CSV table of C-alpha atoms and ligand atoms in Angstrom, one decimal:
chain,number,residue,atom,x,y,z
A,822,UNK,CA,-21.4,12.6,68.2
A,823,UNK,CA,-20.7,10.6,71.7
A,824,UNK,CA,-17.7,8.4,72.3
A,825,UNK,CA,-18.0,4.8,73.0
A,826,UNK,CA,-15.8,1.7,73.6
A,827,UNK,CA,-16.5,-1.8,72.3
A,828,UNK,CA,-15.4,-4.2,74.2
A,829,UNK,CA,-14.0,-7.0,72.7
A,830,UNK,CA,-13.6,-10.7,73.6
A,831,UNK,CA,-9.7,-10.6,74.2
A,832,UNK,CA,-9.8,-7.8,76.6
A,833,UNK,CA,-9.3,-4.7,74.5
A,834,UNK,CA,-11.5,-2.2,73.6
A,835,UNK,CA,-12.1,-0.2,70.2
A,836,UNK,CA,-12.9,3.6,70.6
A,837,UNK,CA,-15.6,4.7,68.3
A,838,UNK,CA,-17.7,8.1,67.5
A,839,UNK,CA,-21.2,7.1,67.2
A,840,UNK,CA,-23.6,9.3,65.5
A,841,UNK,CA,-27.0,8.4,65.7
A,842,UNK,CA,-29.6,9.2,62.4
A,843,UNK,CA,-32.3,8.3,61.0
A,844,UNK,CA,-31.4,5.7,58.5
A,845,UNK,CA,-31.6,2.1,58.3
A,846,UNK,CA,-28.3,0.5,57.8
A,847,UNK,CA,-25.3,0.7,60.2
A,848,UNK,CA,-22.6,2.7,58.5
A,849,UNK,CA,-18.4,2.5,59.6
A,850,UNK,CA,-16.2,5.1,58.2
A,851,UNK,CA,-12.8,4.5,59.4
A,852,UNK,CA,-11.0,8.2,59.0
A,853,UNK,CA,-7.9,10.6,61.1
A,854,UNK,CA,-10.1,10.3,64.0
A,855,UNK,CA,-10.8,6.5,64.1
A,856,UNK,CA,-13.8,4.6,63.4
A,857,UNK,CA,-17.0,6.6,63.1
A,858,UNK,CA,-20.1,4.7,63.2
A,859,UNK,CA,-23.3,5.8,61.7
A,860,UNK,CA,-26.3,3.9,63.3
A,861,UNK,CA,-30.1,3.9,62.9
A,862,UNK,CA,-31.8,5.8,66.1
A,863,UNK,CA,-34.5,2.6,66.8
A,864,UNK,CA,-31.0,-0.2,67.0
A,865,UNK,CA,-30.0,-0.6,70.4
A,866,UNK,CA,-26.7,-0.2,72.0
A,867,UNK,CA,-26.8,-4.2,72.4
A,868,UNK,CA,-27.3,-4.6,69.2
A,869,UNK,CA,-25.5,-2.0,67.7
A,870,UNK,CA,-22.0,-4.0,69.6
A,871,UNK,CA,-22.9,-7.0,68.5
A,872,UNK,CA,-23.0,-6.3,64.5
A,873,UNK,CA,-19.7,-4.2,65.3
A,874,UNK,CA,-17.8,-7.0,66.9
A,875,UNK,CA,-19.0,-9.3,64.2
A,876,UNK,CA,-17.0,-7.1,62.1
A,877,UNK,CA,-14.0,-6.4,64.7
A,878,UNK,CA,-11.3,-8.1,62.8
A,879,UNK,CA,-12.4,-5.9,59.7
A,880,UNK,CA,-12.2,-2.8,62.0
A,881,UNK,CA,-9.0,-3.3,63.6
A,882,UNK,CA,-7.5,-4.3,60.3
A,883,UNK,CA,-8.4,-1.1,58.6
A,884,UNK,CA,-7.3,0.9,61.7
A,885,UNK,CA,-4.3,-0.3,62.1
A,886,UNK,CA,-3.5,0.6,57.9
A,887,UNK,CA,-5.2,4.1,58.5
A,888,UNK,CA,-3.1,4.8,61.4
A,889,UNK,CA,0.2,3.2,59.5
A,890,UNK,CA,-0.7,5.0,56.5
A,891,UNK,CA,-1.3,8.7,58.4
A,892,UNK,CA,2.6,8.4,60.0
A,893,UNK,CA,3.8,7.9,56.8
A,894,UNK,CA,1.6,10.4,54.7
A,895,UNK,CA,2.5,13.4,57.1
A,896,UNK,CA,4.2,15.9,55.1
A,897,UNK,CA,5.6,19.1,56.1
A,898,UNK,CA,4.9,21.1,53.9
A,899,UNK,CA,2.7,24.9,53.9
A,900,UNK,CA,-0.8,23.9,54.4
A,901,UNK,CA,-0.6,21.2,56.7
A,902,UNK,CA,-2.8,21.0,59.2
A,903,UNK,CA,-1.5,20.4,63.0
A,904,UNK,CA,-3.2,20.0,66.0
A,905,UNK,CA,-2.4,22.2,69.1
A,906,UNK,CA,-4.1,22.2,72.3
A,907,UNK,CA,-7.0,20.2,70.6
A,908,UNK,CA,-7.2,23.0,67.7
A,909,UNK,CA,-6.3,22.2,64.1
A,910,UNK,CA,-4.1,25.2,63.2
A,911,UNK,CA,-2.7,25.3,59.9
A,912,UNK,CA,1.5,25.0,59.2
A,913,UNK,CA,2.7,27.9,57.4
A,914,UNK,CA,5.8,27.6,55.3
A,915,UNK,CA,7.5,30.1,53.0
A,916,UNK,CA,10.9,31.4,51.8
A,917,UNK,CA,13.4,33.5,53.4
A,918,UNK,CA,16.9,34.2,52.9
A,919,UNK,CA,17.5,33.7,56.4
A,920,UNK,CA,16.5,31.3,58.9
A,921,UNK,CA,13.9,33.1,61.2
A,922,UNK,CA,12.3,32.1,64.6
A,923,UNK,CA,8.9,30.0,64.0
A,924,UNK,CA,6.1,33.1,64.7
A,925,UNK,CA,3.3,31.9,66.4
A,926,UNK,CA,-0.7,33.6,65.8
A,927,UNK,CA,-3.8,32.1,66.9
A,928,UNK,CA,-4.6,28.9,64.4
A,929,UNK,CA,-1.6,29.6,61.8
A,930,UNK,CA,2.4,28.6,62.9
A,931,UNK,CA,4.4,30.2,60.0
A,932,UNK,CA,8.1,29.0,59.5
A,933,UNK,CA,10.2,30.9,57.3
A,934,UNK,CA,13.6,29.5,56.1
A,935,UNK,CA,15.9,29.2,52.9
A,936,UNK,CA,15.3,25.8,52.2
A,937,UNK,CA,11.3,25.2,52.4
A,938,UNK,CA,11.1,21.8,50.6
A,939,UNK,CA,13.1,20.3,53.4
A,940,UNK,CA,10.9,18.6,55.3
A,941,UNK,CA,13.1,17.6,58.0
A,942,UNK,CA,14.1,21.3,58.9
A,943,UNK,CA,10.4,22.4,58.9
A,944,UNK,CA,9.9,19.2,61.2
A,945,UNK,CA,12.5,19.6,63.5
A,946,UNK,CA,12.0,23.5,64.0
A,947,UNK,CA,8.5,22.8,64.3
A,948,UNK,CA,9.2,19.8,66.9
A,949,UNK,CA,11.0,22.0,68.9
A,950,UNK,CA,8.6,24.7,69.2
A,951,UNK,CA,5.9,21.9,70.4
A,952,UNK,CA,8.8,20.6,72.8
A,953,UNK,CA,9.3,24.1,74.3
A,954,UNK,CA,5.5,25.1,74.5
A,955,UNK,CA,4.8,22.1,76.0
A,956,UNK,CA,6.9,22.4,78.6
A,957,UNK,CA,5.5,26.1,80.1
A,958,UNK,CA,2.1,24.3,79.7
A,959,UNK,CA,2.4,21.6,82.0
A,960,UNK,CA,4.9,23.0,84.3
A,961,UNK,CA,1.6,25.6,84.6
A,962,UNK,CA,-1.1,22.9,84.9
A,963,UNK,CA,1.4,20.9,87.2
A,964,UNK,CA,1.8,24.0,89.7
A,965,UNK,CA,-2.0,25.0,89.5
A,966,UNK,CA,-3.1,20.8,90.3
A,967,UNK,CA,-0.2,20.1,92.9
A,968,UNK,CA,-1.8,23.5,95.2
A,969,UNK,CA,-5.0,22.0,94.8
A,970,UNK,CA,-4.0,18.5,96.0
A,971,UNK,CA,-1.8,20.2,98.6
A,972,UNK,CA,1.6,18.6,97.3
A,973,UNK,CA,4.9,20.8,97.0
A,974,UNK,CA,5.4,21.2,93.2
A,975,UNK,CA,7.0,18.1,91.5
A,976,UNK,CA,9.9,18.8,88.8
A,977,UNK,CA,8.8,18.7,85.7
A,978,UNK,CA,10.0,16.8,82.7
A,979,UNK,CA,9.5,16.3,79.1
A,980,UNK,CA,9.1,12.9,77.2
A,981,UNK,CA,8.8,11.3,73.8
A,982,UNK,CA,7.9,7.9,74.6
A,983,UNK,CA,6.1,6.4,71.9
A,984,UNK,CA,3.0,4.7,74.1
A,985,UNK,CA,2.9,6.5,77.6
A,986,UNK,CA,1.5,10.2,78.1
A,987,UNK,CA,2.6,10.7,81.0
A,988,UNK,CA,4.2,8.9,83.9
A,989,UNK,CA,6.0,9.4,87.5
A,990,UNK,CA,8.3,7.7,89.2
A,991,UNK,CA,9.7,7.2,93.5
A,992,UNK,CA,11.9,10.5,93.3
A,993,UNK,CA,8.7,12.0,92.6
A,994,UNK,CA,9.4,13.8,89.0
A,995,UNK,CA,6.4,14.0,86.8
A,996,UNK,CA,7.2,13.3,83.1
A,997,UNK,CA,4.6,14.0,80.5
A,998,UNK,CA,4.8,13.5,76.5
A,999,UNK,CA,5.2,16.6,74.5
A,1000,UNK,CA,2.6,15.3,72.2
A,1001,UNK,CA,0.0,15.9,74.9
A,1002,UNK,CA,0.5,19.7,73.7
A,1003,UNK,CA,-1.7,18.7,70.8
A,1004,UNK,CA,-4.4,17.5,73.1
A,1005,UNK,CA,-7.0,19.6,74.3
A,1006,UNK,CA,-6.6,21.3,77.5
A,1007,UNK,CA,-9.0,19.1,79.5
A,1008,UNK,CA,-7.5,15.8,78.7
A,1009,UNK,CA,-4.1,17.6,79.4
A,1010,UNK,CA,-5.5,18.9,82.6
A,1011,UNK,CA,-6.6,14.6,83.5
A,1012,UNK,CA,-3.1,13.3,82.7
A,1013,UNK,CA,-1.6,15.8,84.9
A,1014,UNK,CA,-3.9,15.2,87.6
A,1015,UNK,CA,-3.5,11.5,87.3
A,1016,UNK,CA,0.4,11.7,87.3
A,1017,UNK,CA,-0.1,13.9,90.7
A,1018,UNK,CA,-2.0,11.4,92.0
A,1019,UNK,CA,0.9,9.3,91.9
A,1020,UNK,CA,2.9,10.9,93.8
A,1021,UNK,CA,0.3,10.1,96.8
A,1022,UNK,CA,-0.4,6.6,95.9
A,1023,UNK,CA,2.0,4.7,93.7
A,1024,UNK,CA,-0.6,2.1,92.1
A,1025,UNK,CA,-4.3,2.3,90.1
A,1026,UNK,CA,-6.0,1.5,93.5
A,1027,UNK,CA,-9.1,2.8,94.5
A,1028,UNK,CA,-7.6,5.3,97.0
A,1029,UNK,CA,-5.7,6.6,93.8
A,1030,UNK,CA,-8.7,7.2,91.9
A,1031,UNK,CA,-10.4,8.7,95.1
A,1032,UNK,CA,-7.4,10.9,94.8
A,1033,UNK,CA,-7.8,11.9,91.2
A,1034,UNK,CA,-11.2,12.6,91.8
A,1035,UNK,CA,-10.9,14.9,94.1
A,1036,UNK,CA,-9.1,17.1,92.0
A,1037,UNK,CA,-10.8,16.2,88.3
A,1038,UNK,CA,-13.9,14.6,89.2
A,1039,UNK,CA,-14.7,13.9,85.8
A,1040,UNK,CA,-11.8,11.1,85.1
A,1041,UNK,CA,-14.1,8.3,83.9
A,1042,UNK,CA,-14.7,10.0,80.8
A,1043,UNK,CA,-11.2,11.8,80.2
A,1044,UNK,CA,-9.9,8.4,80.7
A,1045,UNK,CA,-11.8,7.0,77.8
A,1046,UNK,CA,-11.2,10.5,75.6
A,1047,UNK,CA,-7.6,10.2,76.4
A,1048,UNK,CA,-7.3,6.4,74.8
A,1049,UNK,CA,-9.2,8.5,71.3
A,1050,UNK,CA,-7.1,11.3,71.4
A,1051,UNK,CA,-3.8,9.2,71.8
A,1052,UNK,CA,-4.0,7.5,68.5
A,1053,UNK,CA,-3.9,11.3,66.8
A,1054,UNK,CA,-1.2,12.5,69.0
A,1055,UNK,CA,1.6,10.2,67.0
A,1056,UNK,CA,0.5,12.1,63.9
A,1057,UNK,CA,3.4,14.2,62.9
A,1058,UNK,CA,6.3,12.2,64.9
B,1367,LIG,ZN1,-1.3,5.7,86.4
């Protein structure tokens, strides 16, 4: 499966997973991951846009319910599957008579606490793990990128803004989105590079992308895999 972007005629794109087969009819799926389009191998990629934007008011209509529909279908409850580091790992609840410390193994967070059909306390305790990982991350990937771009370390801060992953400002903090944790390392790796960046050239010019780069030379692509992944990342809050 390779990742595209359709442009459309009001300057926005669509991401879309395109899996080429030997069939004869274009097929959409719109699922978790977005639109997934099944296309014959002979259609060309001009082609191939031009049946999907005929269809692009379809597409973004049934996107925007999927994604509506996934923030409100989240439930915490054992079983559920999170994403972490670009893993799905499975959410572990059960009962306890006391309130213990989330425990953490490879693929499988377990929570165990005396009410577990309240969905808010699994969230928040969950949340807060996320929050706290999140932070070691970066401030890890932050100290590893600044030494290669041969800045002093910035401070690091958390966010929960809604749209932005990541973002710096003049007195030189970098602030990233916890929910990045659920990305996989790579595109975590780009955001922090591009929010180092920053702190050398305060604008998308081409000396700033010179800059990123230098130290993630494949940015074109995390770029595009970034604006995929961020639709998932607003999943569980
Ligand atoms: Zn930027």
């Amino acid at each position: 499966m390779s990742q595209h972007h359709l442009p459309m005629p009001d300057g926005e794109t669509i991401a879309y997973h395109l899996e080429r087969r030997s069939r004869k009819t274009v097929g959409l799926k719109i699922n978790q991951q977005g639109l997934i389009v099944h296309a014959p191998k002979r259609l060309s990629q001009t082609e191939l846009e031009r049946m999907l934007l005929s269809k692009a008011a379809w597409i973004v209509k049934k996107l925007e319910a999927q994604q509506a529909n996934q923030l409100e279908k989240f439930s915490w409850q054992d079983g559920a599957s999170l994403l972490l580091l670009g893993n799905e790992i499975t959410l572990s609840v059960r009962l306890d008579a006391v309130n213990r410390a989330l425990e953490y193994v490879p693929g499988l967070i377990c929570v165990a606490l005396p009410s577990p059909d309240n969905q808010n306390s699994i969230a928040r305790k969950v949340l807060q793990w996320y929050k706290k990982q999140a932070l070691t991350d970066f401030t890890r990937r932050v100290a590893l990128l600044a030494a290669k771009l041969d800045v002093s370390v910035p401070p690091v801060l958390l966010s929960s803004a809604r749209s932005r992953c990541g973002s710096c400002n003049s007195r030189g903090e970098v602030r990233l989105n916890w929910r990045l944790l659920q990305a996989p390392p790579h595109i975590i790796n780009y955001v922090v590079a591009h929010e180092l960046a920053h702190l050398k050239e305060m604008n998308h010019s081409a000396r700033f992308w010179a800059i990123v780069e230098r130290i993630y030379p494949d940015y074109k692509n995390a770029e595009k895999e970034l604006k995929i992944w961020s639709a998932r990342l607003h999943q569980i809050a």
